[in-house]
GROMACS .gro file of C-alpha atoms in nm:
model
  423
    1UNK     CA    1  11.775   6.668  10.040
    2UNK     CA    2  11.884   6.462   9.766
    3UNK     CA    3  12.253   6.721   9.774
    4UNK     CA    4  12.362   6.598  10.072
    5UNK     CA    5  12.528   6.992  10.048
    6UNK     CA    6  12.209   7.154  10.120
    7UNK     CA    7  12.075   7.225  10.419
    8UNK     CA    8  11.745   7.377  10.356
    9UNK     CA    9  11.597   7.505  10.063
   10UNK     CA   10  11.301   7.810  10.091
   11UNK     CA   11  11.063   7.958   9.912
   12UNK     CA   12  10.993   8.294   9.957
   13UNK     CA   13  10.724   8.498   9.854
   14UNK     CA   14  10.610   8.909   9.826
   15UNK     CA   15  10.269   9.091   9.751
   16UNK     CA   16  10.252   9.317   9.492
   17UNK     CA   17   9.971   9.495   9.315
   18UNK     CA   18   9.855   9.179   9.138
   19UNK     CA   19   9.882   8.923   9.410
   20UNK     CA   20  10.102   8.711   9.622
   21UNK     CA   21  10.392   8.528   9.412
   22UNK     CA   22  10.655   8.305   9.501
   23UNK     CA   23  10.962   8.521   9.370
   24UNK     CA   24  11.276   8.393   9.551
   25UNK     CA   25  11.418   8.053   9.585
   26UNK     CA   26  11.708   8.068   9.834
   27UNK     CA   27  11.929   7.738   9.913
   28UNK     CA   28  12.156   7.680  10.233
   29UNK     CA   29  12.441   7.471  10.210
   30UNK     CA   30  12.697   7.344  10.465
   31UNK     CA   31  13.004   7.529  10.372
   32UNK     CA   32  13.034   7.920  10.191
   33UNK     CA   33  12.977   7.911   9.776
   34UNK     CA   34  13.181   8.115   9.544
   35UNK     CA   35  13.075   8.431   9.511
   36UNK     CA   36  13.093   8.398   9.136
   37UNK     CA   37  12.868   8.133   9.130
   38UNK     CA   38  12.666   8.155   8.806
   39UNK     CA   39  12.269   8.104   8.736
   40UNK     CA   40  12.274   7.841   8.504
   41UNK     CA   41  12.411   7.594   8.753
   42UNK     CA   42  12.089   7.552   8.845
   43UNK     CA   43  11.747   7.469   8.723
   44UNK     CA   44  11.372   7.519   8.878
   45UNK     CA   45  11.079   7.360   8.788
   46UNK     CA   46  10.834   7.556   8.564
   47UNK     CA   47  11.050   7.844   8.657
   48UNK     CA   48  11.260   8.122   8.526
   49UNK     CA   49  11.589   8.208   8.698
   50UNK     CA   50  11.631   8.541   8.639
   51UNK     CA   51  11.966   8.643   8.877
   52UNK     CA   52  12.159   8.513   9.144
   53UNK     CA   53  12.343   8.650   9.442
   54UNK     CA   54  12.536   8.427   9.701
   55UNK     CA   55  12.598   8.534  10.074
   56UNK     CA   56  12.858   8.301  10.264
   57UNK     CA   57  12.644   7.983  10.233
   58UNK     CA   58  12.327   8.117  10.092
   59UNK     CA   59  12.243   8.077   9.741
   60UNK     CA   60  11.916   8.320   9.600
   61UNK     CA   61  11.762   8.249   9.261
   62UNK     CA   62  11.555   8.518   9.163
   63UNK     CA   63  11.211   8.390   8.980
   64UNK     CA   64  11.007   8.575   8.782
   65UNK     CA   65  10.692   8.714   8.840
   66UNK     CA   66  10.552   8.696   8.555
   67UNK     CA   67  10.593   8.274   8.523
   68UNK     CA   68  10.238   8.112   8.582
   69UNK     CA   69  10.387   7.942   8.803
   70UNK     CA   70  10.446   8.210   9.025
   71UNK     CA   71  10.137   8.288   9.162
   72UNK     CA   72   9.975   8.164   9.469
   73UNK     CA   73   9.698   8.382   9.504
   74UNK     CA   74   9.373   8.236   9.286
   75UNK     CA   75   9.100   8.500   9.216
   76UNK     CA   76   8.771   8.355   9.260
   77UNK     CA   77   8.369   8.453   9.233
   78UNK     CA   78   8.259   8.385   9.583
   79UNK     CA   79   7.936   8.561   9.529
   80UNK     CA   80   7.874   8.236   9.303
   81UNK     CA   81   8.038   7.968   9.531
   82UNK     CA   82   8.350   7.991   9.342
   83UNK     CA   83   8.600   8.019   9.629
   84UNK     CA   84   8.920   8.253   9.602
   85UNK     CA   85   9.231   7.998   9.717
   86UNK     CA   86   9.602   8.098   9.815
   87UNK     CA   87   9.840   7.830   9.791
   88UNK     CA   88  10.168   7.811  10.000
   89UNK     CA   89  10.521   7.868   9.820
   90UNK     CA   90  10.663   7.521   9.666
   91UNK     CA   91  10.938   7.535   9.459
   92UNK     CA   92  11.161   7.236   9.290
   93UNK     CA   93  11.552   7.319   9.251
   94UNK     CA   94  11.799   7.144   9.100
   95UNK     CA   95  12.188   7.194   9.096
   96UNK     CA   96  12.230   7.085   8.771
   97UNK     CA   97  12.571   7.120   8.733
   98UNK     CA   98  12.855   7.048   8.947
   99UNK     CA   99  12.994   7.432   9.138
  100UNK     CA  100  13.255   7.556   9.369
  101UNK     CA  101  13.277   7.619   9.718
  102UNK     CA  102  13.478   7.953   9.862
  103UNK     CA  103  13.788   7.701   9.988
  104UNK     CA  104  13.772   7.599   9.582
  105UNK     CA  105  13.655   7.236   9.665
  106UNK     CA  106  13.369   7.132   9.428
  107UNK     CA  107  13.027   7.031   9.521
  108UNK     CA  108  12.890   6.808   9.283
  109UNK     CA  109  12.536   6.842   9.087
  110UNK     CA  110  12.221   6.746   9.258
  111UNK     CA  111  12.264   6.340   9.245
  112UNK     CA  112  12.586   6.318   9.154
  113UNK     CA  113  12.831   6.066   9.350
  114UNK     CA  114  13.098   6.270   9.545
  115UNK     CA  115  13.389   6.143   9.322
  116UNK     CA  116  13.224   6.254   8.972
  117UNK     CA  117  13.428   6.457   8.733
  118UNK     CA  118  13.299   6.804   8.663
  119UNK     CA  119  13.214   6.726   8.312
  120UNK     CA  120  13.055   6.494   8.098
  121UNK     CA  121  13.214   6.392   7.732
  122UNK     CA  122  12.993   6.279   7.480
  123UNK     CA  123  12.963   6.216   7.102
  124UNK     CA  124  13.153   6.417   6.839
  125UNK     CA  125  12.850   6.609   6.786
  126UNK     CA  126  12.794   6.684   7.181
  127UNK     CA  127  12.425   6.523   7.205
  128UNK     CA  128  12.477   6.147   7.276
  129UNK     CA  129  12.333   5.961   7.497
  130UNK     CA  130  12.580   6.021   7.812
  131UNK     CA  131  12.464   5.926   8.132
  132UNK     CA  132  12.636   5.993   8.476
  133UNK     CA  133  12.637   5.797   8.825
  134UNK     CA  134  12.443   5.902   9.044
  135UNK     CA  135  12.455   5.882   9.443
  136UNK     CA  136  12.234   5.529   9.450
  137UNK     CA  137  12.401   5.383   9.155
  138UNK     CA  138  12.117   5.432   8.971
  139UNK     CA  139  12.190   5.621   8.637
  140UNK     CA  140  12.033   5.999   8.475
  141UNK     CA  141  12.009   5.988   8.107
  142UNK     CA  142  12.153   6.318   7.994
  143UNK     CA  143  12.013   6.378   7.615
  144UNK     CA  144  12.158   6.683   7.489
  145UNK     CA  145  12.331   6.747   7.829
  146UNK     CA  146  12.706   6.656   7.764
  147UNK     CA  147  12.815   6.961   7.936
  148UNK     CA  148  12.778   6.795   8.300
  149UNK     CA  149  12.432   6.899   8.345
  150UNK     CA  150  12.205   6.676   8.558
  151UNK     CA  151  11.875   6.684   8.460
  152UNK     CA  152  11.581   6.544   8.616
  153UNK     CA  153  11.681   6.529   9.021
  154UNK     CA  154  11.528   6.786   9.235
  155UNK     CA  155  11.480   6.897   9.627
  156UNK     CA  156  11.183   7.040   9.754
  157UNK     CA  157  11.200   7.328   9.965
  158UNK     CA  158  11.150   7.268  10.320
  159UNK     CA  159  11.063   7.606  10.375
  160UNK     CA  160  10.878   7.909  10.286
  161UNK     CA  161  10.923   8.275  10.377
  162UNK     CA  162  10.660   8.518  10.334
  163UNK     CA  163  10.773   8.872  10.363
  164UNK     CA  164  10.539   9.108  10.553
  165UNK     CA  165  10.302   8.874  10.555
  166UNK     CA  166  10.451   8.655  10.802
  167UNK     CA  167  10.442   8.932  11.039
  168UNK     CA  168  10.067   8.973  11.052
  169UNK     CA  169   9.939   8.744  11.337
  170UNK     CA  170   9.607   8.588  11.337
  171UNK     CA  171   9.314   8.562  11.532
  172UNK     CA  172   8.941   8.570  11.548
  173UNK     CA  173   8.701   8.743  11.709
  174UNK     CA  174   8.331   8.634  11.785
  175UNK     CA  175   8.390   8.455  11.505
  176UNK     CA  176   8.541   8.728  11.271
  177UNK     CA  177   8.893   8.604  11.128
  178UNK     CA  178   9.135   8.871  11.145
  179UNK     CA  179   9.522   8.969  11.075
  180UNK     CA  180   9.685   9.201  11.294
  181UNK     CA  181  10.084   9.379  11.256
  182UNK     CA  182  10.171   9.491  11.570
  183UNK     CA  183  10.464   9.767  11.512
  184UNK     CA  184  10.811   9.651  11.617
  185UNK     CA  185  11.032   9.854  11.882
  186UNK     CA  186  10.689  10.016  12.031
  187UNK     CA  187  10.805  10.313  12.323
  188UNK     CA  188  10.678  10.242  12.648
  189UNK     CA  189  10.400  10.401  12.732
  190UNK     CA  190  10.322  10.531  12.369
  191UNK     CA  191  10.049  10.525  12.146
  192UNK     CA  192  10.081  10.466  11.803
  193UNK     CA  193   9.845  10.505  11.507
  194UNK     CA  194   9.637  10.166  11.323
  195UNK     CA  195   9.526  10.143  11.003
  196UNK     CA  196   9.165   9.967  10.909
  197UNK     CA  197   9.215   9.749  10.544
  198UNK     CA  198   8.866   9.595  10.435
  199UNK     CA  199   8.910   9.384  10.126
  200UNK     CA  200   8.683   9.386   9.858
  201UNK     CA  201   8.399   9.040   9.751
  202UNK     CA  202   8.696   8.834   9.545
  203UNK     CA  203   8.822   8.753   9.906
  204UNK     CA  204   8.614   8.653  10.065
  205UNK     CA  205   8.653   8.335  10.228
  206UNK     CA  206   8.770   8.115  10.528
  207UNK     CA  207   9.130   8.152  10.465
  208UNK     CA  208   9.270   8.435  10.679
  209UNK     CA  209   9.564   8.488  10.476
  210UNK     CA  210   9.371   8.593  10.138
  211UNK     CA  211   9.293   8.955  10.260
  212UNK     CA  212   9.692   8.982  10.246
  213UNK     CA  213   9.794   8.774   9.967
  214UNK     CA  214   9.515   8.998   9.717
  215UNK     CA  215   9.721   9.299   9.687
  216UNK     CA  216   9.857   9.574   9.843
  217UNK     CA  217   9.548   9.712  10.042
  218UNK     CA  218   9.682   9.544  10.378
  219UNK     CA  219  10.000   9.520  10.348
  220UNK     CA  220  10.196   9.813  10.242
  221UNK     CA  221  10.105   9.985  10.531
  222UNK     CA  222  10.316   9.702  10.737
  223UNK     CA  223  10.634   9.714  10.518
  224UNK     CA  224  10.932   9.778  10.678
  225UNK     CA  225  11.033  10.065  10.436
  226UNK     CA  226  10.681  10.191  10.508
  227UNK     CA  227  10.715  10.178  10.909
  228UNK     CA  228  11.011  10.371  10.896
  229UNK     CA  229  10.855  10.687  10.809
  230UNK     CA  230  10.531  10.591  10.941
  231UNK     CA  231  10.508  10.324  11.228
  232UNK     CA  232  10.150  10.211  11.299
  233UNK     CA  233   9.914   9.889  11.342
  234UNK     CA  234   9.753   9.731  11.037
  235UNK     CA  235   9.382   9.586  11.100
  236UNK     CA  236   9.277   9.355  10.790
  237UNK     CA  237   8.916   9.151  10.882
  238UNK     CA  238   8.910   8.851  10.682
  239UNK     CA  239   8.551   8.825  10.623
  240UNK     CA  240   8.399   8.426  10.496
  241UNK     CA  241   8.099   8.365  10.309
  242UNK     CA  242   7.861   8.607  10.109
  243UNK     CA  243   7.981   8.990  10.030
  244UNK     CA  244   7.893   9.251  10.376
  245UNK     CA  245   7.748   9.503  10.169
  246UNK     CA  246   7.614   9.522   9.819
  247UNK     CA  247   7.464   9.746   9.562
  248UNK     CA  248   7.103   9.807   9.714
  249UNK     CA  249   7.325   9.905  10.001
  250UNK     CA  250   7.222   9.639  10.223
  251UNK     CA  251   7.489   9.599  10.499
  252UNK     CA  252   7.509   9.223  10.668
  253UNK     CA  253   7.526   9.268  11.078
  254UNK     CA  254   7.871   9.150  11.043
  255UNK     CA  255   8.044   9.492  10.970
  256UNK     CA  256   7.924   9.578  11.343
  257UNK     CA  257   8.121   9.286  11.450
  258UNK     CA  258   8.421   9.430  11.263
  259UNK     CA  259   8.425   9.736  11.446
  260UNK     CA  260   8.341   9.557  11.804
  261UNK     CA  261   8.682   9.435  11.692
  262UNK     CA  262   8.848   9.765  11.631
  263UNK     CA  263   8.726   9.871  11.942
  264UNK     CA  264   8.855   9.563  12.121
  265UNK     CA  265   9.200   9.591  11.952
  266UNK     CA  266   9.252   9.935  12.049
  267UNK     CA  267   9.127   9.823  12.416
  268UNK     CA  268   9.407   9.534  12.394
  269UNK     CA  269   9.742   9.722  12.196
  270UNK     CA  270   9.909  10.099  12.256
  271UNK     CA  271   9.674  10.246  11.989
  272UNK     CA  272   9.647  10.595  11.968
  273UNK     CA  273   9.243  10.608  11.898
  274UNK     CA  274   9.291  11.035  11.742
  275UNK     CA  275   9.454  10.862  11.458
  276UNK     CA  276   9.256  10.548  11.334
  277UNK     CA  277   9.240  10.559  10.921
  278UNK     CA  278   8.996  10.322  10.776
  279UNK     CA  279   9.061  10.193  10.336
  280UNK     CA  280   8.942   9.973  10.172
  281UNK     CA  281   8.852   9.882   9.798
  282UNK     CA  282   8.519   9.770   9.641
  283UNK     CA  283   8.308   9.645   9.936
  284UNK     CA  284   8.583   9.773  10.190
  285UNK     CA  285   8.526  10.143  10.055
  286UNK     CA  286   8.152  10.110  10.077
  287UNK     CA  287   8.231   9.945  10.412
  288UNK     CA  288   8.461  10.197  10.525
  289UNK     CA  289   8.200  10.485  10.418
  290UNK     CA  290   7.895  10.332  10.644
  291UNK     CA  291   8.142  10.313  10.912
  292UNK     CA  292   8.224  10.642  10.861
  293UNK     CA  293   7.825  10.707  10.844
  294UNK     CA  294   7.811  10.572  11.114
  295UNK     CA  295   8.023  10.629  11.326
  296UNK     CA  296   8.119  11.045  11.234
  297UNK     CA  297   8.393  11.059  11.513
  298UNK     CA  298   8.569  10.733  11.512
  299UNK     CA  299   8.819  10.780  11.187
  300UNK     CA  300   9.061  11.065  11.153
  301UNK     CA  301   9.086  11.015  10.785
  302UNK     CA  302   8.957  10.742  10.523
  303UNK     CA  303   9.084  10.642  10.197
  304UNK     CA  304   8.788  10.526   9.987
  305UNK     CA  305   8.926  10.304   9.685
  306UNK     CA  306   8.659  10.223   9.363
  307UNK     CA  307   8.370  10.219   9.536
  308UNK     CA  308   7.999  10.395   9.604
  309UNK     CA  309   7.735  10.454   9.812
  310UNK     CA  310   7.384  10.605   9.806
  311UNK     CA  311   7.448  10.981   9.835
  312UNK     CA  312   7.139  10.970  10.002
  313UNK     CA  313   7.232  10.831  10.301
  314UNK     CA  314   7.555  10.977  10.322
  315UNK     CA  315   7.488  11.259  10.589
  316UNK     CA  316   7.733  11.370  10.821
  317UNK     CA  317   8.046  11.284  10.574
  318UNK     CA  318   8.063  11.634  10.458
  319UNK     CA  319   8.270  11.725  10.769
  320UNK     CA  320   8.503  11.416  10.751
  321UNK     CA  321   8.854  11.386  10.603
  322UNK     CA  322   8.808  11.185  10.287
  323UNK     CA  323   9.047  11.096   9.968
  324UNK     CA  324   8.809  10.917   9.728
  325UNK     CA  325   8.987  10.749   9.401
  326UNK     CA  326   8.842  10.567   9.144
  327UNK     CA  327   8.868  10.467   8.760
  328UNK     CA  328   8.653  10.743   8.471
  329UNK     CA  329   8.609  10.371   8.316
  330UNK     CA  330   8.444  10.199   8.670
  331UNK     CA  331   8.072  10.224   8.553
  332UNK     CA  332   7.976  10.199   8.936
  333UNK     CA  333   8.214  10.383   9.116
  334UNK     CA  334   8.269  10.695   8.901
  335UNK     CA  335   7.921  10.830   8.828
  336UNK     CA  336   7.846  10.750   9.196
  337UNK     CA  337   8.122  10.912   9.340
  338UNK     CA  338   8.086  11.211   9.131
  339UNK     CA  339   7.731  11.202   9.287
  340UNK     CA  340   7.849  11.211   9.651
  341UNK     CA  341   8.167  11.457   9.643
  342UNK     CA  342   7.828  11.684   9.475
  343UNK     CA  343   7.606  11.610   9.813
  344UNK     CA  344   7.879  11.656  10.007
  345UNK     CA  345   7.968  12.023   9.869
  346UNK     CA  346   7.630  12.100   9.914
  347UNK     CA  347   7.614  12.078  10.275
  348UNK     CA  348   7.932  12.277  10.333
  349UNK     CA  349   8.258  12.009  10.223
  350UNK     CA  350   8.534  12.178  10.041
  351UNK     CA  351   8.602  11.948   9.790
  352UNK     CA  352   8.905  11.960   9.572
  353UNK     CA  353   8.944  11.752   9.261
  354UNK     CA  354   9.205  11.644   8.987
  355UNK     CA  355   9.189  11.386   8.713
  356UNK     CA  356   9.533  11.179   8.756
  357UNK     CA  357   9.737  10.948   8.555
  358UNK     CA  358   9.759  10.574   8.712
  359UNK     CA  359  10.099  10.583   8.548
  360UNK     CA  360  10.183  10.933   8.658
  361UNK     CA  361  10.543  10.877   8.890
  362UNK     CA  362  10.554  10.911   9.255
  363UNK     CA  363  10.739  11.251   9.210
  364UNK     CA  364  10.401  11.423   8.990
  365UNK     CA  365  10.163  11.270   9.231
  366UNK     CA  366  10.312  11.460   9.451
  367UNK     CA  367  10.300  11.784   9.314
  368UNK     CA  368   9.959  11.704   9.265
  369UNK     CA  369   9.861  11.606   9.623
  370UNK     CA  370  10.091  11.940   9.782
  371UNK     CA  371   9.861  12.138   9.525
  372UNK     CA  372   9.559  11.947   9.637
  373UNK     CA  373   9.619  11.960   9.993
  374UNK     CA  374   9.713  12.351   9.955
  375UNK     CA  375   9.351  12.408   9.916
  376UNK     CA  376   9.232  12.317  10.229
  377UNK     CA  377   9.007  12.055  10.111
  378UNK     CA  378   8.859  11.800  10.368
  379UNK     CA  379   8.747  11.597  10.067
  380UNK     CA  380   8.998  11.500   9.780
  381UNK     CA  381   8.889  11.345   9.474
  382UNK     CA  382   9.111  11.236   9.221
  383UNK     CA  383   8.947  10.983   8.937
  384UNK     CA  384   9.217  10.828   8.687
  385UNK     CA  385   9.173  10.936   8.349
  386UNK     CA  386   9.018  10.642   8.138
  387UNK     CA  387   9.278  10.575   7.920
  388UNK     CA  388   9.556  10.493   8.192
  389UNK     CA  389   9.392  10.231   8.394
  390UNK     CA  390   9.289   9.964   8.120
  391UNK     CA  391   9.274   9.902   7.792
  392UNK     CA  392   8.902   9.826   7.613
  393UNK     CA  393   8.618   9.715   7.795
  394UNK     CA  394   8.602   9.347   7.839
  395UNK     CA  395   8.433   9.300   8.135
  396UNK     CA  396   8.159   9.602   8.102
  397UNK     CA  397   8.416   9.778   8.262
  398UNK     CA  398   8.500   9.565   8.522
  399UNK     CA  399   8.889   9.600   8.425
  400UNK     CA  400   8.865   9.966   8.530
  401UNK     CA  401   8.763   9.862   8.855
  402UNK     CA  402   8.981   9.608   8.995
  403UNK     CA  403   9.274   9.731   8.819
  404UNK     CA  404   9.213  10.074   9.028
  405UNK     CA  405   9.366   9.940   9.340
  406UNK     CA  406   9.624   9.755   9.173
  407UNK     CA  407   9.871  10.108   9.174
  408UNK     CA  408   9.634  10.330   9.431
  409UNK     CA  409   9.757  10.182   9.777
  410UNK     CA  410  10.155  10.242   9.583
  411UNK     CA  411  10.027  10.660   9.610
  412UNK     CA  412  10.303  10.763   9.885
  413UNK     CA  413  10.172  11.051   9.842
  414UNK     CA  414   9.805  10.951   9.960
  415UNK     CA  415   9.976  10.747  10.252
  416UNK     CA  416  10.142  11.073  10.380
  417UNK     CA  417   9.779  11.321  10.350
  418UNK     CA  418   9.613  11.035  10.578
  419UNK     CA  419   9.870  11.016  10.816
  420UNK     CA  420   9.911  11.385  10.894
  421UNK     CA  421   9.495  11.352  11.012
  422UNK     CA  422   9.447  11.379  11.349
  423UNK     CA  423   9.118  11.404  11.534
   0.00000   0.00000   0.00000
């Protein structure tokens, strides 16, 4: 580090509903800070600092999600060789200004010599062209910076934290990537439930991590908040090349050697196989449905995000435990949807449904779900009405679609209907 002071600088990241970002620098130095230790002491590259906190010797910056700098997770078409990428966390701090430790003692700016004064004096009209020693002897032009800042001099971080997703391990299975969370504090000798995520095409790709950095599909089932109320596995397949099913409903053999993996996990972990839940949005709903198809007794419930399938071949999901959500503006999902919840009350489904607000809050969601669930409905549809999902229709409609799952896997309500399934 070029401040001798600082021990390690990481980077830490979070999912949210649009993606992984890097929101969180956080700086370790070699003796407690000041608790009053103020923001603008320091600088990040292409960066907004947004709030600090200090902790003994740790120093967080909070960055803001909305910089474009902040996101790792790159969207691409791989349907048209355009590959989706996820970068890791980097981040560029500098103390720009000199700050105090808890004993009082000062620790100079980032590239300062240890025996500089606090502050810089320049012109009469503050904006001369000051400079200040640095560490090397080498010297920092400081225009416009006559109020001690050092500008220009940064450390890298030499490490990054990823929250949840770090706790997803890896592995692959006859060639299938795959992240797994294995619960933490398991009983002995009990079984606990797992949750199936299949991500939708934009994923798809070689990189195991991009299932988790997408959204919130995968991971919200493994936050900590989340597995205090509801402790379970999390399955997420990471599937590489071309899409595993598409709109003629052609399925690619490689969904059977997703659930030859399911089966194999549930062999290998404490999984309690009465309460498997499948999800998935886009290609992992119409994945999740032909595994349901399928395979009529292997899920306990499913929650089918923006997607379809031919009602036609649908038989045998009439007697399943299905919440099915979509967008009124997804020119795919909706009308098809509509179509199956129809074929499926026709052989014998109760089938409740409710137009919903994608801005609704958690607390009317669920008065909605209580009244939903009230009915006795194995099958609960709930579209979002047009006008809260997306704005216009620049992509045919497309908008409605992806931005569907970007607040549906956030539906506590949702998470807490699956979870009381059993088979």
């Amino acid at each position: 580090m070029n401040n001798k002071h600082i021990l390690h600088i990481t980077a830490v990241t979070q999912v949210g509903p649009d993606a992984q970002k890097c929101t969180q620098a956080v700086l370790e130095y070699d003796r407690p800070v000041a608790p009053d230790t103020a923001a603008d002491a320091f600088r990040v590259d292409s960066r907004t600092v947004t709030g600090i906190s200090v902790s003994d010797s740790m120093v967080t910056l909070e960055l803001s999600a909305g910089d474009e700098a902040a996101s790792l997770y790159h969207p691409g078409k791989p349907w048209q060789h355009t590959p989706t990428t996820v970068e890791t966390a980097a981040v560029r701090v500098s103390q720009c200004r000199p700050i105090h430790a808890a004993d009082g003692a000062v620790i100079p700016a980032t590239g300062a010599a240890e025996n500089e004064m606090e502050t810089l004096t320049g012109t009469a009209d503050g904006n001369a062209d000051a400079s200040m020693n640095v560490a090397d002897g080498a010297k920092i032009a400081l225009s416009g910076a006559s109020d001690g800042a050092i500008i220009g001099i940064v450390d890298q971080n030499d490490r990054v934290k990823n929250l949840i997703v770090d706790d997803f391990i890896q592995g692959e299975f006859e060639g299938l990537a795959y992240n797994l969370y294995i619960p933490k504090d398991m009983e002995p000798g009990k079984t606990y439930p797992l949750v199936q995520f299949i991500h939708d095409a934009g994923p798809c790709g070689s990189d195991s991590r991009l299932t988790l950095a997408q959204g919130m599909g995968a991971v919200i089932w493994a936050d900590p908040k989340e597995q205090a109320k509801r402790k379970c596995f999390v399955l997420a397949p990471q599937f590489d090349g071309p899409p595993i099913v598409d709109d003629d409903w052609i399925v690619d053999p490689r969904l059977e050697t997703a659930k030859r993996l399911l089966d194999w996990v549930c062999d290998q972990y404490a999984v309690d196989r009465d309460r498997l839940y499948t999800t998935g949005q886009s290609m992992g709903c119409m994945s999740s449905i032909v595994l349901n198809v399928r395979y009529p007794d292997l899920f306990a419930a499913s929650f089918l995000v923006a997607g379809q399938w031919d009602d036609r071949q649908i038989g045998g999901l009439e007697k399943q435990n299905l919440w099915m959500l979509n967008s009124m503006g997804d020119v795919k999902a909706f009308p098809i949807m509509n179509q199956m919840a129809c074929e499926m009350e026709s052989k014998g489904a109760l089938v409740a449904r409710k137009l919903i607000s994608a801005k609704a809050s958690q607390e009317e969601l669920s008065e909605i779900a209580k009244s939903l669930i009230a009915t006795g409905a194995n099958v609960i549809y709930t579209p979002y009405k047009i006008e809260t999902v997306a704005n216009g229709w620049s992509s045919r409609g497309g908008e409605h679609h992806t931005n569907t799952w970007e607040t549906a896997y956030n539906i506590e309500a949702i998470r807490e209907w699956m979870f009381s399934k059993t088979k």
